[in-house]
CSV table of C-alpha atoms in Angstrom, one decimal:
chain,number,residue,atom,x,y,z
A,1,UNK,CA,-5.5,-44.6,-26.3
A,2,UNK,CA,-5.0,-44.0,-22.6
A,3,UNK,CA,-7.7,-45.4,-20.2
A,4,UNK,CA,-10.3,-43.4,-18.5
A,5,UNK,CA,-8.9,-43.9,-15.2
A,6,UNK,CA,-5.4,-42.5,-16.2
A,7,UNK,CA,-4.0,-39.8,-14.0
A,8,UNK,CA,-2.9,-36.3,-15.1
A,9,UNK,CA,0.8,-35.7,-15.2
A,10,UNK,CA,2.1,-34.3,-11.7
A,11,UNK,CA,3.7,-31.5,-13.8
A,12,UNK,CA,0.2,-30.4,-15.2
A,13,UNK,CA,-1.4,-30.6,-11.8
A,14,UNK,CA,1.5,-28.5,-10.1
A,15,UNK,CA,1.8,-25.9,-12.8
A,16,UNK,CA,-1.6,-25.5,-14.5
A,17,UNK,CA,-4.1,-26.5,-12.1
A,18,UNK,CA,-3.3,-26.0,-8.4
A,19,UNK,CA,-1.9,-22.4,-9.1
A,20,UNK,CA,-5.4,-21.3,-9.9
A,21,UNK,CA,-6.6,-22.2,-6.6
A,22,UNK,CA,-7.2,-19.4,-3.9
A,23,UNK,CA,-4.5,-18.8,-1.3
A,24,UNK,CA,-7.0,-19.9,1.3
A,25,UNK,CA,-7.3,-23.3,-0.3
A,26,UNK,CA,-3.6,-23.7,-0.7
A,27,UNK,CA,-2.9,-22.9,2.8
A,28,UNK,CA,-5.0,-25.9,3.8
A,29,UNK,CA,-3.0,-28.0,1.6
A,30,UNK,CA,0.3,-27.0,3.3
A,31,UNK,CA,-1.0,-28.8,6.4
A,32,UNK,CA,-1.2,-32.1,4.4
A,33,UNK,CA,2.6,-32.8,4.6
A,34,UNK,CA,6.2,-31.6,4.1
A,35,UNK,CA,5.9,-32.0,0.2
A,36,UNK,CA,2.7,-30.1,-0.1
A,37,UNK,CA,4.1,-27.3,2.0
A,38,UNK,CA,7.3,-27.2,-0.2
A,39,UNK,CA,5.4,-27.1,-3.3
A,40,UNK,CA,3.4,-24.2,-2.4
A,41,UNK,CA,6.4,-22.2,-1.2
A,42,UNK,CA,8.6,-23.0,-4.1
A,43,UNK,CA,9.6,-19.9,-6.4
A,44,UNK,CA,8.1,-21.5,-9.5
A,45,UNK,CA,4.8,-22.2,-8.0
A,46,UNK,CA,4.5,-18.6,-6.3
A,47,UNK,CA,5.2,-17.2,-9.8
A,48,UNK,CA,2.6,-19.4,-11.4
A,49,UNK,CA,0.1,-18.3,-8.9
A,50,UNK,CA,0.8,-14.7,-9.5
A,51,UNK,CA,0.5,-15.1,-12.9
A,52,UNK,CA,-3.0,-16.6,-12.9
A,53,UNK,CA,-4.2,-14.2,-10.2
A,54,UNK,CA,-2.9,-11.0,-11.7
A,55,UNK,CA,-5.7,-8.4,-12.2
A,56,UNK,CA,-8.3,-11.0,-11.5
A,57,UNK,CA,-9.9,-10.0,-8.1
A,58,UNK,CA,-9.0,-7.3,-5.9
A,59,UNK,CA,-9.0,-7.3,-2.0
A,60,UNK,CA,-9.1,-4.4,0.4
A,61,UNK,CA,-7.4,-4.1,3.7
A,62,UNK,CA,-9.0,-2.2,6.2
A,63,UNK,CA,-8.2,-1.5,9.9
A,64,UNK,CA,-9.8,-0.1,13.1
A,65,UNK,CA,-8.7,0.8,16.5
A,66,UNK,CA,-10.5,-0.5,19.5
A,67,UNK,CA,-10.0,2.1,22.1
A,68,UNK,CA,-11.3,-0.3,24.9
A,69,UNK,CA,-8.7,-2.9,24.4
A,70,UNK,CA,-6.1,-0.7,22.7
A,71,UNK,CA,-6.0,-3.2,19.7
A,72,UNK,CA,-5.5,-2.5,16.1
A,73,UNK,CA,-7.7,-4.8,14.1
A,74,UNK,CA,-7.4,-5.8,10.5
A,75,UNK,CA,-10.1,-6.9,8.1
A,76,UNK,CA,-10.3,-8.1,4.3
A,77,UNK,CA,-12.7,-7.9,1.9
A,78,UNK,CA,-12.8,-9.4,-1.5
A,79,UNK,CA,-14.5,-7.6,-4.5
A,80,UNK,CA,-16.2,-10.4,-6.6
A,81,UNK,CA,-16.3,-10.4,-10.5
A,82,UNK,CA,-19.3,-7.9,-10.6
A,83,UNK,CA,-17.4,-5.4,-8.5
A,84,UNK,CA,-19.4,-6.2,-5.2
A,85,UNK,CA,-17.5,-6.6,-1.9
A,86,UNK,CA,-18.1,-9.7,-0.1
A,87,UNK,CA,-18.5,-9.7,3.7
A,88,UNK,CA,-15.4,-8.5,5.6
A,89,UNK,CA,-13.3,-11.0,7.4
A,90,UNK,CA,-11.2,-10.4,10.3
A,91,UNK,CA,-7.6,-11.2,10.0
A,92,UNK,CA,-5.8,-10.5,13.1
A,93,UNK,CA,-5.1,-7.8,15.7
A,94,UNK,CA,-2.1,-6.3,17.2
A,95,UNK,CA,-1.4,-4.1,20.3
A,96,UNK,CA,-0.8,-0.5,19.6
A,97,UNK,CA,-0.3,2.7,21.7
A,98,UNK,CA,-3.0,4.7,19.8
A,99,UNK,CA,-4.8,4.9,16.7
A,100,UNK,CA,-2.8,8.1,15.6
A,101,UNK,CA,0.4,6.4,15.4
A,102,UNK,CA,-0.1,5.8,11.6
A,103,UNK,CA,1.3,2.3,11.8
A,104,UNK,CA,0.8,0.9,8.4
A,105,UNK,CA,1.5,1.9,4.9
A,106,UNK,CA,1.5,-1.4,2.7
A,107,UNK,CA,-0.9,-4.2,2.2
A,108,UNK,CA,1.8,-6.6,3.2
A,109,UNK,CA,3.7,-4.2,5.4
A,110,UNK,CA,2.3,-2.9,8.6
A,111,UNK,CA,4.9,-0.9,10.6
A,112,UNK,CA,5.6,1.4,13.4
A,113,UNK,CA,6.0,5.0,12.0
A,114,UNK,CA,7.7,6.4,15.1
A,115,UNK,CA,11.0,4.4,15.8
A,116,UNK,CA,12.1,3.7,19.4
A,117,UNK,CA,13.7,0.8,21.2
A,118,UNK,CA,10.3,-1.0,22.2
A,119,UNK,CA,8.6,-1.0,18.9
A,120,UNK,CA,8.4,-4.2,16.7
A,121,UNK,CA,8.5,-4.1,12.9
A,122,UNK,CA,6.1,-6.7,11.4
A,123,UNK,CA,5.6,-7.7,7.8
A,124,UNK,CA,2.2,-9.3,6.9
A,125,UNK,CA,0.7,-11.0,4.0
A,126,UNK,CA,-3.0,-10.7,4.4
A,127,UNK,CA,-3.7,-13.5,1.9
A,128,UNK,CA,-1.8,-16.2,3.8
A,129,UNK,CA,-2.1,-14.5,7.2
A,130,UNK,CA,1.5,-15.1,7.7
A,131,UNK,CA,3.6,-12.5,9.4
A,132,UNK,CA,7.2,-12.2,10.5
A,133,UNK,CA,8.9,-9.7,12.9
A,134,UNK,CA,11.8,-8.1,11.3
A,135,UNK,CA,15.2,-7.5,12.9
A,136,UNK,CA,14.8,-4.5,15.2
A,137,UNK,CA,17.0,-1.6,14.0
A,138,UNK,CA,17.7,1.6,16.0
A,139,UNK,CA,20.5,4.4,15.0
A,140,UNK,CA,23.3,4.3,17.5
A,141,UNK,CA,24.3,7.4,19.0
A,142,UNK,CA,21.4,9.4,18.2
A,143,UNK,CA,19.1,11.9,20.2
A,144,UNK,CA,16.0,11.1,18.2
A,145,UNK,CA,15.0,9.0,15.2
A,146,UNK,CA,11.9,8.9,13.0
A,147,UNK,CA,11.7,6.0,10.5
A,148,UNK,CA,9.4,4.9,7.7
A,149,UNK,CA,9.4,1.6,5.9
A,150,UNK,CA,8.4,1.1,2.1
A,151,UNK,CA,7.7,-2.3,0.6
A,152,UNK,CA,8.7,-2.7,-3.2
A,153,UNK,CA,9.1,-5.6,-5.8
A,154,UNK,CA,11.6,-5.7,-8.8
A,155,UNK,CA,10.4,-7.9,-11.7
A,156,UNK,CA,13.9,-7.7,-13.0
A,157,UNK,CA,15.3,-9.5,-9.9
A,158,UNK,CA,12.1,-11.2,-8.6
A,159,UNK,CA,12.9,-9.7,-5.2
A,160,UNK,CA,10.8,-8.0,-2.6
A,161,UNK,CA,12.7,-5.3,-0.5
A,162,UNK,CA,11.9,-3.0,2.2
A,163,UNK,CA,13.4,0.4,2.1
A,164,UNK,CA,13.9,2.0,5.7
A,165,UNK,CA,14.2,5.7,5.9
A,166,UNK,CA,15.6,7.0,9.1
A,167,UNK,CA,15.6,10.6,9.9
A,168,UNK,CA,17.8,11.2,13.1
A,169,UNK,CA,19.9,13.9,15.0
A,170,UNK,CA,23.4,12.6,15.8
A,171,UNK,CA,24.2,12.7,19.4
A,172,UNK,CA,27.5,14.1,19.0
A,173,UNK,CA,26.2,16.8,16.6
A,174,UNK,CA,26.9,20.4,17.8
A,175,UNK,CA,23.8,21.6,16.0
A,176,UNK,CA,20.3,20.3,15.8
A,177,UNK,CA,20.7,19.5,12.2
A,178,UNK,CA,19.0,16.2,11.3
A,179,UNK,CA,20.4,13.7,8.8
A,180,UNK,CA,19.2,10.6,7.0
A,181,UNK,CA,20.3,6.9,6.8
A,182,UNK,CA,18.8,4.5,4.3
A,183,UNK,CA,18.7,0.7,4.7
A,184,UNK,CA,17.5,-2.2,2.8
A,185,UNK,CA,15.9,-5.6,4.1
A,186,UNK,CA,15.6,-8.2,1.3
A,187,UNK,CA,12.9,-10.7,1.9
A,188,UNK,CA,14.3,-14.2,2.7
A,189,UNK,CA,17.3,-12.7,4.6
A,190,UNK,CA,18.0,-12.0,8.2
A,191,UNK,CA,19.8,-8.5,8.4
A,192,UNK,CA,19.5,-5.0,7.4
A,193,UNK,CA,22.0,-3.6,4.9
A,194,UNK,CA,23.0,0.2,4.8
A,195,UNK,CA,22.9,1.9,1.5
A,196,UNK,CA,26.0,4.1,1.0
A,197,UNK,CA,25.2,7.4,-0.4
A,198,UNK,CA,25.9,11.1,0.0
A,199,UNK,CA,22.9,13.5,0.8
A,200,UNK,CA,24.5,16.1,-1.3
A,201,UNK,CA,24.4,13.8,-4.4
A,202,UNK,CA,20.8,13.1,-4.3
A,203,UNK,CA,18.6,14.7,-7.1
A,204,UNK,CA,16.2,16.2,-4.6
A,205,UNK,CA,16.0,17.8,-1.2
A,206,UNK,CA,15.3,14.7,1.2
A,207,UNK,CA,14.4,17.0,3.9
A,208,UNK,CA,11.2,18.1,1.9
A,209,UNK,CA,10.3,14.9,0.8
A,210,UNK,CA,7.3,13.5,2.6
A,211,UNK,CA,8.5,9.8,3.2
A,212,UNK,CA,5.7,9.5,5.7
A,213,UNK,CA,2.9,9.8,3.1
A,214,UNK,CA,1.5,7.2,0.7
A,215,UNK,CA,3.8,6.1,-1.9
A,216,UNK,CA,3.3,3.7,-5.1
A,217,UNK,CA,5.2,0.8,-6.0
A,218,UNK,CA,5.1,0.1,-9.8
A,219,UNK,CA,7.6,-0.7,-12.5
A,220,UNK,CA,10.2,-1.9,-10.2
A,221,UNK,CA,10.4,1.3,-8.0
A,222,UNK,CA,8.9,3.1,-5.2
A,223,UNK,CA,7.4,6.7,-5.8
A,224,UNK,CA,6.6,9.8,-3.8
A,225,UNK,CA,5.6,13.1,-4.8
A,226,UNK,CA,8.0,15.7,-3.4
A,227,UNK,CA,6.7,18.6,-1.4
A,228,UNK,CA,8.1,21.7,-2.8
A,229,UNK,CA,9.9,20.3,-6.0
A,230,UNK,CA,7.8,19.6,-9.1
A,231,UNK,CA,9.2,16.0,-9.2
A,232,UNK,CA,8.5,12.5,-8.3
A,233,UNK,CA,11.2,11.0,-6.1
A,234,UNK,CA,12.0,7.4,-7.3
A,235,UNK,CA,13.9,4.6,-5.5
A,236,UNK,CA,14.8,1.8,-7.8
A,237,UNK,CA,14.4,-1.7,-6.3
A,238,UNK,CA,17.0,-3.6,-8.3
A,239,UNK,CA,20.0,-1.2,-8.2
A,240,UNK,CA,18.9,0.6,-4.9
A,241,UNK,CA,19.5,4.1,-6.2
A,242,UNK,CA,17.4,7.2,-6.2
A,243,UNK,CA,16.3,9.3,-9.1
A,244,UNK,CA,13.5,11.7,-10.2
A,245,UNK,CA,10.6,12.1,-12.7
A,246,UNK,CA,9.4,15.6,-13.5
A,247,UNK,CA,5.7,16.4,-12.8
A,248,UNK,CA,3.5,17.3,-15.9
A,249,UNK,CA,4.1,20.8,-17.1
A,250,UNK,CA,0.4,21.7,-16.2
A,251,UNK,CA,0.7,20.3,-12.4
A,252,UNK,CA,2.3,22.4,-9.8
A,253,UNK,CA,2.6,20.8,-6.4
A,254,UNK,CA,2.3,24.2,-4.8
A,255,UNK,CA,-1.0,24.8,-6.5
A,256,UNK,CA,-2.7,21.5,-7.4
A,257,UNK,CA,-1.9,19.1,-4.4
A,258,UNK,CA,-4.1,18.4,-1.5
A,259,UNK,CA,-2.9,18.7,2.1
A,260,UNK,CA,-4.0,15.3,2.9
A,261,UNK,CA,-2.1,13.0,5.1
A,262,UNK,CA,-2.4,10.1,2.5
A,263,UNK,CA,-0.7,12.2,-0.1
A,264,UNK,CA,-1.5,12.9,-3.8
A,265,UNK,CA,-0.1,9.9,-5.5
A,266,UNK,CA,-2.1,6.7,-6.5
A,267,UNK,CA,-1.9,3.8,-8.7
A,268,UNK,CA,-4.4,3.6,-11.5
A,269,UNK,CA,-4.4,0.3,-13.7
A,270,UNK,CA,-0.6,-0.2,-13.1
A,271,UNK,CA,0.3,3.6,-13.9
A,272,UNK,CA,1.3,6.3,-11.5
A,273,UNK,CA,-1.2,9.0,-11.1
A,274,UNK,CA,-1.5,12.4,-9.3
A,275,UNK,CA,-4.7,13.8,-8.0
A,276,UNK,CA,-5.8,17.5,-7.8
A,277,UNK,CA,-6.9,20.2,-7.3
A,278,UNK,CA,-8.6,22.3,-4.8
A,279,UNK,CA,-10.1,24.7,-7.3
A,280,UNK,CA,-11.9,22.0,-9.2
A,281,UNK,CA,-13.1,20.5,-6.1
A,282,UNK,CA,-15.2,23.7,-5.4
A,283,UNK,CA,-17.0,22.8,-8.5
A,284,UNK,CA,-17.5,19.1,-7.2
A,285,UNK,CA,-14.9,18.1,-10.0
A,286,UNK,CA,-11.4,16.5,-9.7
A,287,UNK,CA,-8.4,16.3,-12.2
A,288,UNK,CA,-6.3,12.8,-12.3
A,289,UNK,CA,-2.9,13.1,-14.0
A,290,UNK,CA,-1.8,9.4,-15.5
A,291,UNK,CA,1.7,8.6,-16.2
A,292,UNK,CA,0.5,6.5,-19.3
A,293,UNK,CA,3.9,6.2,-20.8
A,294,UNK,CA,6.3,5.5,-17.9
A,295,UNK,CA,9.6,5.2,-20.1
A,296,UNK,CA,8.9,8.3,-22.2
A,297,UNK,CA,7.3,10.2,-19.3
A,298,UNK,CA,4.0,10.9,-21.2
A,299,UNK,CA,1.3,12.2,-18.9
A,300,UNK,CA,-2.5,12.3,-19.6
A,301,UNK,CA,-5.2,14.3,-17.7
A,302,UNK,CA,-8.6,13.2,-16.9
A,303,UNK,CA,-11.1,15.1,-15.3
A,304,UNK,CA,-14.4,13.9,-13.6
A,305,UNK,CA,-17.4,15.6,-12.0
A,306,UNK,CA,-18.9,14.1,-8.6
A,307,UNK,CA,-22.7,13.7,-8.5
A,308,UNK,CA,-22.6,14.9,-5.0
A,309,UNK,CA,-21.1,17.8,-3.0
A,310,UNK,CA,-17.5,16.7,-2.4
A,311,UNK,CA,-16.9,17.7,1.1
A,312,UNK,CA,-20.2,16.4,2.4
A,313,UNK,CA,-19.0,13.0,1.9
A,314,UNK,CA,-15.7,13.3,3.6
A,315,UNK,CA,-13.5,14.7,0.7
A,316,UNK,CA,-13.5,11.4,-1.3
A,317,UNK,CA,-10.3,11.0,-3.6
A,318,UNK,CA,-9.0,7.9,-5.8
A,319,UNK,CA,-7.5,5.2,-3.6
A,320,UNK,CA,-7.0,2.5,-6.0
A,321,UNK,CA,-8.3,0.9,-9.2
A,322,UNK,CA,-10.0,-2.4,-9.1
A,323,UNK,CA,-10.4,-5.3,-11.9
A,324,UNK,CA,-13.8,-4.0,-13.0
A,325,UNK,CA,-12.0,-1.0,-14.6
A,326,UNK,CA,-13.3,1.4,-11.7
A,327,UNK,CA,-11.6,3.8,-9.3
A,328,UNK,CA,-12.5,3.1,-5.7
A,329,UNK,CA,-12.6,6.3,-3.8
A,330,UNK,CA,-11.1,6.9,-0.2
A,331,UNK,CA,-12.7,9.6,2.2
A,332,UNK,CA,-11.6,10.8,5.5
A,333,UNK,CA,-14.7,8.9,6.8
A,334,UNK,CA,-16.2,5.7,5.5
A,335,UNK,CA,-19.8,6.5,5.0
A,336,UNK,CA,-22.1,4.5,7.3
A,337,UNK,CA,-25.9,4.1,7.6
A,338,UNK,CA,-25.8,1.1,9.7
A,339,UNK,CA,-23.1,0.0,12.4
A,340,UNK,CA,-22.2,-3.0,10.4
A,341,UNK,CA,-22.6,-1.5,6.8
A,342,UNK,CA,-19.8,0.7,5.2
A,343,UNK,CA,-20.7,2.5,2.0
A,344,UNK,CA,-17.9,2.8,-0.9
A,345,UNK,CA,-18.1,5.2,-3.8
A,346,UNK,CA,-16.6,3.9,-7.1
A,347,UNK,CA,-16.1,5.6,-10.6
A,348,UNK,CA,-16.1,4.2,-13.9
A,349,UNK,CA,-13.7,6.0,-16.2
A,350,UNK,CA,-15.1,4.5,-19.4
A,351,UNK,CA,-18.8,5.3,-18.9
A,352,UNK,CA,-18.0,8.3,-16.6
A,353,UNK,CA,-20.3,7.3,-14.1
A,354,UNK,CA,-20.4,6.9,-10.4
A,355,UNK,CA,-22.0,4.0,-8.2
A,356,UNK,CA,-22.2,3.0,-4.5
A,357,UNK,CA,-21.6,-0.3,-2.8
A,358,UNK,CA,-21.4,-1.5,0.6
A,359,UNK,CA,-19.2,-3.7,2.9
A,360,UNK,CA,-20.8,-5.8,5.6
A,361,UNK,CA,-18.7,-5.9,8.6
A,362,UNK,CA,-18.6,-8.8,11.1
A,363,UNK,CA,-22.0,-8.7,13.0
A,364,UNK,CA,-20.2,-10.0,16.1
A,365,UNK,CA,-18.1,-7.0,16.5
A,366,UNK,CA,-21.0,-4.6,17.2
A,367,UNK,CA,-19.3,-1.6,15.4
A,368,UNK,CA,-20.5,1.7,16.6
A,369,UNK,CA,-21.1,4.7,14.4
A,370,UNK,CA,-18.1,6.5,15.8
A,371,UNK,CA,-15.9,3.4,15.2
A,372,UNK,CA,-13.2,4.8,12.7
A,373,UNK,CA,-12.5,2.5,9.9
A,374,UNK,CA,-9.6,3.2,7.4
A,375,UNK,CA,-8.7,1.7,4.0
A,376,UNK,CA,-5.1,0.8,4.2
A,377,UNK,CA,-4.3,-0.9,0.7
A,378,UNK,CA,-5.8,-2.8,-2.1
A,379,UNK,CA,-4.0,-6.2,-2.7
A,380,UNK,CA,-4.1,-9.4,-5.0
A,381,UNK,CA,-4.2,-12.9,-3.8
A,382,UNK,CA,-0.7,-14.0,-3.2
A,383,UNK,CA,1.2,-16.7,-1.6
A,384,UNK,CA,4.5,-15.1,-1.5
A,385,UNK,CA,6.1,-16.7,1.6
A,386,UNK,CA,7.8,-14.3,4.1
A,387,UNK,CA,10.2,-16.9,5.5
């Protein structure tokens, strides 16, 4: 029999105990020494940490722009086991040109949407507060360029990749016709790599694909809803190829989609979902088409009714799902009855009921009623290293 003072095997500590800790505690351990830092950054530890924290607690990433200092501020909020948001924590701030630049599209990936030679491209992990500046890429010999960036993960290869979509006008072109270039940056490398493809071979019209709007990354692929074709545009992270998924038969993008900047596609409990339609919202209702069976492309439609006048609360639509089994709704403006309190609306799909909750903002900020706060993303605790 082992003595009472015997120690647990280090393998048990490293694979079963430490991965259960939140990233905030693990980041403190990294300062203890090189061995601790190497452990926390090792692929096996990162995988174990993700396994223990998957679908446990959701975090929200919010942003606001300070007009006086021309700074973009980022805050995180943890939603506890009961579905109540904890007090917001300030993460970092970055200099920007204006709030309307639409700088960010992923929890880990703030980016400049309008590419020029002075903009920096940053990748950010809000759990560890680590960020890196990606190699700057600007198309040579072009008159104008517009770039969007999209982060995805492949469970097949266990790799994070950033897809860069560049739309530009060649300088030597005799016409004003634009063209595209697609590049890949794999986390852990230092260079962008061009994807060789012929635009004529794409199974969709890239000029009508809203790459600038919100996308959803699930099942090892990045997804957008096409503007004119009744399809989802899909980019597979592992094989780096485009394909399409047809929309459900009773969903027509010309009729059902909303003309919102953040788009009409959302992730619901690990599934793709489409939101619509404007005719239903006139009755304070909303439709949600969920791709329940991704492989066999089986869609299921859900309809819910708002207990309030839809447009009076800023046109709320599903933003993400959280670990309580509820949908968090996003509106064009986050409701506020106090400078340091933000009201959220949530919908329980099982009980078909709504509830409200509040986020408490840092009191030292002295938020004003006209301060614009935006939900950027929902994310899970992660210690994925960026370098």
